[in-house]
């Protein structure tokens, strides 16, 4: 089991490293040597899992859809919109999503499945579910509409990347849905759909980062206090003039001159943040 776990971890390291390389350089300029450097694995380990650079690229294109989850409960159309906004967010913050999209756009078909096939199939399934639940017009062909939606999203994210580095992608995708929804969904349903998605993922990510930062600060302060409480009390040496006192009275005087035990305790190592 341990060996299998290591193999899975190695595979993951290679794919994640390759995604960052393909994201930075594209398929043609991506070097196996750079993937090895970022993955921190040997060439033998890489070729044990992947026969070629093409095989790694295909794995990344297959992986990109894992950044999105379409909820099956509630409104299928809202779930479809939310999934699109999840991927829009991932394109800004996830190298796997960016690399998979870049590889698809560069036309690296590798003799395998259509690079957007998984997206089209997933979109078509949600539209079919929408028809079953009375949200989507019955005359709509789910596969045709799915191809239009995926193609529209692909073009919009490219324009957004050129214009703003995808900073405005959430709003651009929302505008896409505002144009597409009237052609596929009942007006009464559209009134309840949020084209921006039900969750502001960017705000959610900021809140999470702030919460984690606060928790880390509290933990650091508690750790500093614990170190301070456990430190040894400072010891004061005898004062000048005490040398040579040999009588019991002199010893008592020395003891009386000493600072109280623990006078130097309570200072945390490194100070309190």
Short mmCIF file of C-alpha atoms in Angstrom, two decimals:
data_model
loop_
_atom_site.label_atom_id
_atom_site.label_comp_id
_atom_site.label_asym_id
_atom_site.label_seq_id
_atom_site.Cartn_x
_atom_site.Cartn_y
_atom_site.Cartn_z
CA UNK A 1 0.00 0.00 0.00
CA UNK A 2 2.86 2.39 0.86
CA UNK A 3 4.45 1.72 -2.53
CA UNK A 4 1.16 2.39 -4.28
CA UNK A 5 0.69 5.62 -2.34
CA UNK A 6 4.17 6.77 -3.37
CA UNK A 7 3.39 5.99 -7.01
CA UNK A 8 0.19 8.04 -6.83
CA UNK A 9 2.08 10.92 -5.21
CA UNK A 10 4.77 10.77 -7.90
CA UNK A 11 2.13 10.82 -10.64
CA UNK A 12 0.48 13.81 -8.97
CA UNK A 13 3.78 15.66 -8.64
CA UNK A 14 4.57 15.14 -12.33
CA UNK A 15 1.15 16.28 -13.53
CA UNK A 16 1.10 19.35 -11.28
CA UNK A 17 4.62 20.34 -12.30
CA UNK A 18 3.85 19.78 -15.98
CA UNK A 19 0.72 21.90 -15.68
CA UNK A 20 2.77 24.83 -14.41
CA UNK A 21 5.31 24.37 -17.22
CA UNK A 22 2.68 24.12 -19.97
CA UNK A 23 0.91 27.13 -18.47
CA UNK A 24 4.14 29.15 -18.62
CA UNK A 25 5.51 27.99 -21.98
CA UNK A 26 2.81 26.24 -23.99
CA UNK A 27 3.19 22.77 -25.46
CA UNK A 28 5.97 23.29 -28.00
CA UNK A 29 8.37 25.16 -25.71
CA UNK A 30 7.71 23.04 -22.62
CA UNK A 31 10.82 21.00 -21.81
CA UNK A 32 10.85 17.64 -20.07
CA UNK A 33 13.92 18.80 -18.13
CA UNK A 34 11.93 21.68 -16.64
CA UNK A 35 9.08 19.35 -15.69
CA UNK A 36 11.59 17.09 -13.95
CA UNK A 37 13.11 20.04 -12.10
CA UNK A 38 9.76 21.30 -10.82
CA UNK A 39 8.43 17.84 -9.99
CA UNK A 40 11.69 16.87 -8.24
CA UNK A 41 11.58 13.38 -9.75
CA UNK A 42 13.99 11.35 -11.88
CA UNK A 43 13.61 10.84 -15.60
CA UNK A 44 13.02 7.15 -14.95
CA UNK A 45 10.13 7.94 -12.60
CA UNK A 46 8.55 10.24 -15.17
CA UNK A 47 8.77 7.73 -18.00
CA UNK A 48 7.46 5.00 -15.73
CA UNK A 49 4.17 6.92 -15.57
CA UNK A 50 4.15 8.66 -18.96
CA UNK A 51 5.49 7.42 -22.27
CA UNK A 52 5.95 10.93 -23.71
CA UNK A 53 5.31 14.63 -23.33
CA UNK A 54 2.14 14.11 -25.35
CA UNK A 55 0.87 11.64 -22.74
CA UNK A 56 1.44 14.18 -19.97
CA UNK A 57 -0.41 16.84 -21.95
CA UNK A 58 -3.36 14.50 -22.46
CA UNK A 59 -3.49 13.77 -18.72
CA UNK A 60 -3.65 17.50 -18.00
CA UNK A 61 -6.46 18.05 -20.49
CA UNK A 62 -8.32 15.18 -18.85
CA UNK A 63 -7.69 16.65 -15.38
CA UNK A 64 -8.98 20.17 -16.04
CA UNK A 65 -12.64 19.18 -15.70
CA UNK A 66 -11.98 18.08 -12.11
CA UNK A 67 -11.91 21.76 -11.13
CA UNK A 68 -15.71 21.93 -11.57
CA UNK A 69 -18.56 20.14 -9.85
CA UNK A 70 -22.10 20.44 -11.21
CA UNK A 71 -24.63 20.06 -8.41
CA UNK A 72 -27.41 17.66 -9.30
CA UNK A 73 -29.89 19.07 -6.79
CA UNK A 74 -31.89 22.24 -7.29
CA UNK A 75 -31.89 24.16 -10.55
CA UNK A 76 -29.85 22.45 -13.32
CA UNK A 77 -29.40 25.77 -15.13
CA UNK A 78 -28.14 27.51 -12.01
CA UNK A 79 -25.78 24.59 -11.42
CA UNK A 80 -24.53 24.95 -14.99
CA UNK A 81 -23.96 28.68 -14.48
CA UNK A 82 -22.22 28.05 -11.16
CA UNK A 83 -19.95 25.45 -12.80
CA UNK A 84 -18.95 27.94 -15.47
CA UNK A 85 -18.09 30.50 -12.81
CA UNK A 86 -16.10 27.88 -10.91
CA UNK A 87 -13.97 27.31 -13.99
CA UNK A 88 -13.67 31.05 -14.61
CA UNK A 89 -12.27 31.38 -11.10
CA UNK A 90 -9.98 28.38 -11.62
CA UNK A 91 -8.54 29.98 -14.76
CA UNK A 92 -7.25 32.79 -12.57
CA UNK A 93 -5.99 30.69 -9.68
CA UNK A 94 -5.34 27.14 -10.88
CA UNK A 95 -2.45 26.22 -13.20
CA UNK A 96 -4.15 22.94 -14.11
CA UNK A 97 -7.18 24.75 -15.51
CA UNK A 98 -5.03 27.25 -17.41
CA UNK A 99 -2.69 24.59 -18.80
CA UNK A 100 -5.56 22.35 -19.91
CA UNK A 101 -7.26 25.25 -21.66
CA UNK A 102 -4.03 26.41 -23.30
CA UNK A 103 -3.24 22.92 -24.56
CA UNK A 104 -6.75 22.55 -25.94
CA UNK A 105 -6.60 25.89 -27.73
CA UNK A 106 -3.16 25.13 -29.16
CA UNK A 107 -4.72 22.14 -30.85
CA UNK A 108 -2.84 19.37 -29.09
CA UNK A 109 -5.32 16.63 -29.95
CA UNK A 110 -2.69 13.87 -29.67
CA UNK A 111 -4.92 11.42 -31.49
CA UNK A 112 -7.08 11.18 -28.37
CA UNK A 113 -10.54 12.47 -27.53
CA UNK A 114 -11.77 15.94 -28.50
CA UNK A 115 -10.11 18.38 -26.06
CA UNK A 116 -13.47 20.00 -25.19
CA UNK A 117 -15.45 16.76 -25.35
CA UNK A 118 -15.80 16.37 -21.59
CA UNK A 119 -17.01 19.95 -21.20
CA UNK A 120 -19.55 19.55 -23.99
CA UNK A 121 -20.83 16.25 -22.63
CA UNK A 122 -21.16 17.61 -19.07
CA UNK A 123 -22.97 20.72 -20.34
CA UNK A 124 -25.33 18.65 -22.48
CA UNK A 125 -26.19 16.43 -19.50
CA UNK A 126 -27.14 19.46 -17.40
CA UNK A 127 -29.30 20.82 -20.23
CA UNK A 128 -31.04 17.45 -20.53
CA UNK A 129 -31.68 17.51 -16.79
CA UNK A 130 -33.03 21.04 -17.22
CA UNK A 131 -35.48 19.76 -19.81
CA UNK A 132 -36.63 16.99 -17.47
CA UNK A 133 -37.31 19.55 -14.75
CA UNK A 134 -39.06 22.01 -17.03
CA UNK A 135 -36.38 24.72 -17.07
CA UNK A 136 -35.09 24.28 -20.62
CA UNK A 137 -37.30 24.51 -23.71
CA UNK A 138 -38.22 21.01 -24.94
CA UNK A 139 -37.32 21.85 -28.55
CA UNK A 140 -33.70 22.62 -27.64
CA UNK A 141 -31.07 20.11 -28.78
CA UNK A 142 -28.83 19.78 -25.67
CA UNK A 143 -25.73 18.77 -27.64
CA UNK A 144 -26.02 21.68 -30.09
CA UNK A 145 -26.57 24.17 -27.27
CA UNK A 146 -23.72 22.65 -25.27
CA UNK A 147 -21.27 23.19 -28.13
CA UNK A 148 -22.38 26.82 -28.45
CA UNK A 149 -21.98 27.40 -24.71
CA UNK A 150 -18.52 25.81 -24.54
CA UNK A 151 -17.35 27.66 -27.66
CA UNK A 152 -18.69 30.95 -26.29
CA UNK A 153 -16.96 30.45 -22.95
CA UNK A 154 -13.67 29.57 -24.66
CA UNK A 155 -13.75 32.71 -26.78
CA UNK A 156 -14.80 34.97 -23.91
CA UNK A 157 -12.02 33.79 -21.61
CA UNK A 158 -9.48 34.43 -24.39
CA UNK A 159 -10.75 37.98 -24.90
CA UNK A 160 -10.78 38.54 -21.14
CA UNK A 161 -7.21 37.27 -20.88
CA UNK A 162 -6.10 39.71 -23.58
CA UNK A 163 -8.03 42.65 -22.11
CA UNK A 164 -7.51 42.32 -18.38
CA UNK A 165 -5.53 39.16 -17.67
CA UNK A 166 -8.92 37.54 -16.88
CA UNK A 167 -9.57 40.00 -14.05
CA UNK A 168 -13.06 40.69 -15.46
CA UNK A 169 -13.81 37.10 -16.43
CA UNK A 170 -16.58 36.59 -13.88
CA UNK A 171 -18.59 39.49 -15.27
CA UNK A 172 -17.84 38.54 -18.87
CA UNK A 173 -19.13 35.00 -18.28
CA UNK A 174 -22.22 36.47 -16.59
CA UNK A 175 -22.83 38.59 -19.70
CA UNK A 176 -22.53 35.44 -21.83
CA UNK A 177 -25.28 33.77 -19.81
CA UNK A 178 -27.51 36.84 -20.03
CA UNK A 179 -27.34 36.50 -23.82
CA UNK A 180 -27.70 32.71 -24.00
CA UNK A 181 -30.32 31.97 -21.36
CA UNK A 182 -33.27 33.65 -23.18
CA UNK A 183 -32.72 31.31 -26.13
CA UNK A 184 -32.81 28.09 -24.11
CA UNK A 185 -34.81 28.69 -20.91
CA UNK A 186 -38.30 29.71 -19.87
CA UNK A 187 -38.55 33.40 -18.84
CA UNK A 188 -39.93 32.49 -15.42
CA UNK A 189 -36.84 30.38 -14.75
CA UNK A 190 -34.39 33.04 -15.97
CA UNK A 191 -35.73 35.48 -13.39
CA UNK A 192 -34.33 33.27 -10.63
CA UNK A 193 -30.95 32.51 -12.23
CA UNK A 194 -27.89 34.42 -11.00
CA UNK A 195 -25.51 34.78 -13.98
CA UNK A 196 -22.64 35.74 -11.67
CA UNK A 197 -23.09 32.46 -9.79
CA UNK A 198 -24.61 31.89 -6.40
CA UNK A 199 -21.24 32.28 -4.68
CA UNK A 200 -18.64 35.02 -5.08
CA UNK A 201 -15.66 32.67 -5.15
CA UNK A 202 -13.10 35.48 -5.07
CA UNK A 203 -14.65 36.98 -1.93
CA UNK A 204 -14.90 33.52 -0.40
CA UNK A 205 -11.20 32.89 -1.10
CA UNK A 206 -10.26 36.24 0.48
CA UNK A 207 -12.28 35.46 3.58
CA UNK A 208 -10.65 32.06 3.86
CA UNK A 209 -7.16 33.55 3.50
CA UNK A 210 -7.91 36.19 6.15
CA UNK A 211 -9.32 33.55 8.50
CA UNK A 212 -6.27 31.31 8.06
CA UNK A 213 -3.95 34.27 8.61
CA UNK A 214 -5.77 35.17 11.82
CA UNK A 215 -5.68 31.57 13.04
CA UNK A 216 -1.95 31.38 12.30
CA UNK A 217 -1.35 34.62 14.22
CA UNK A 218 -3.34 33.38 17.23
CA UNK A 219 -1.44 30.08 17.17
CA UNK A 220 1.89 31.93 17.01
CA UNK A 221 0.94 34.12 19.97
CA UNK A 222 -0.21 31.11 21.99
CA UNK A 223 3.03 29.30 21.17
CA UNK A 224 5.08 32.31 22.24
CA UNK A 225 3.18 32.55 25.52
CA UNK A 226 3.63 28.83 26.15
CA UNK A 227 7.39 29.14 25.63
CA UNK A 228 7.49 32.10 27.98
CA UNK A 229 5.58 30.28 30.70
CA UNK A 230 7.93 27.32 30.47
CA UNK A 231 11.22 29.25 30.59
CA UNK A 232 13.56 28.95 33.57
CA UNK A 233 13.55 31.78 36.13
CA UNK A 234 16.50 34.13 35.92
CA UNK A 235 19.22 33.65 38.51
CA UNK A 236 20.93 36.63 40.07
CA UNK A 237 24.51 36.34 41.20
CA UNK A 238 25.79 37.64 44.51
CA UNK A 239 26.26 41.39 44.75
CA UNK A 240 29.60 43.04 45.15
CA UNK A 241 31.08 42.95 48.59
CA UNK A 242 29.66 39.57 49.40
CA UNK A 243 32.89 37.74 48.71
CA UNK A 244 34.58 36.36 51.72
CA UNK A 245 31.51 36.36 53.98
CA UNK A 246 32.07 33.22 55.96
CA UNK A 247 29.69 33.67 58.88
CA UNK A 248 26.11 32.45 59.05
CA UNK A 249 25.00 36.05 59.45
CA UNK A 250 26.86 36.96 56.29
CA UNK A 251 25.25 34.09 54.43
CA UNK A 252 21.83 35.24 55.60
CA UNK A 253 22.62 38.74 54.39
CA UNK A 254 23.59 37.35 50.98
CA UNK A 255 20.33 35.43 50.77
CA UNK A 256 18.36 38.52 51.74
CA UNK A 257 20.08 40.48 48.95
CA UNK A 258 19.10 37.96 46.25
CA UNK A 259 16.22 38.79 43.91
CA UNK A 260 12.98 36.80 44.37
CA UNK A 261 12.88 33.53 42.47
CA UNK A 262 11.31 33.82 39.01
CA UNK A 263 11.94 37.56 38.65
CA UNK A 264 13.21 37.05 35.08
CA UNK A 265 10.51 34.59 33.96
CA UNK A 266 7.67 35.25 31.55
CA UNK A 267 9.61 36.66 28.59
CA UNK A 268 8.74 34.71 25.42
CA UNK A 269 11.55 33.78 23.10
CA UNK A 270 11.55 36.17 20.21
CA UNK A 271 8.94 38.44 21.82
CA UNK A 272 5.16 38.49 21.31
CA UNK A 273 3.86 39.40 17.88
#
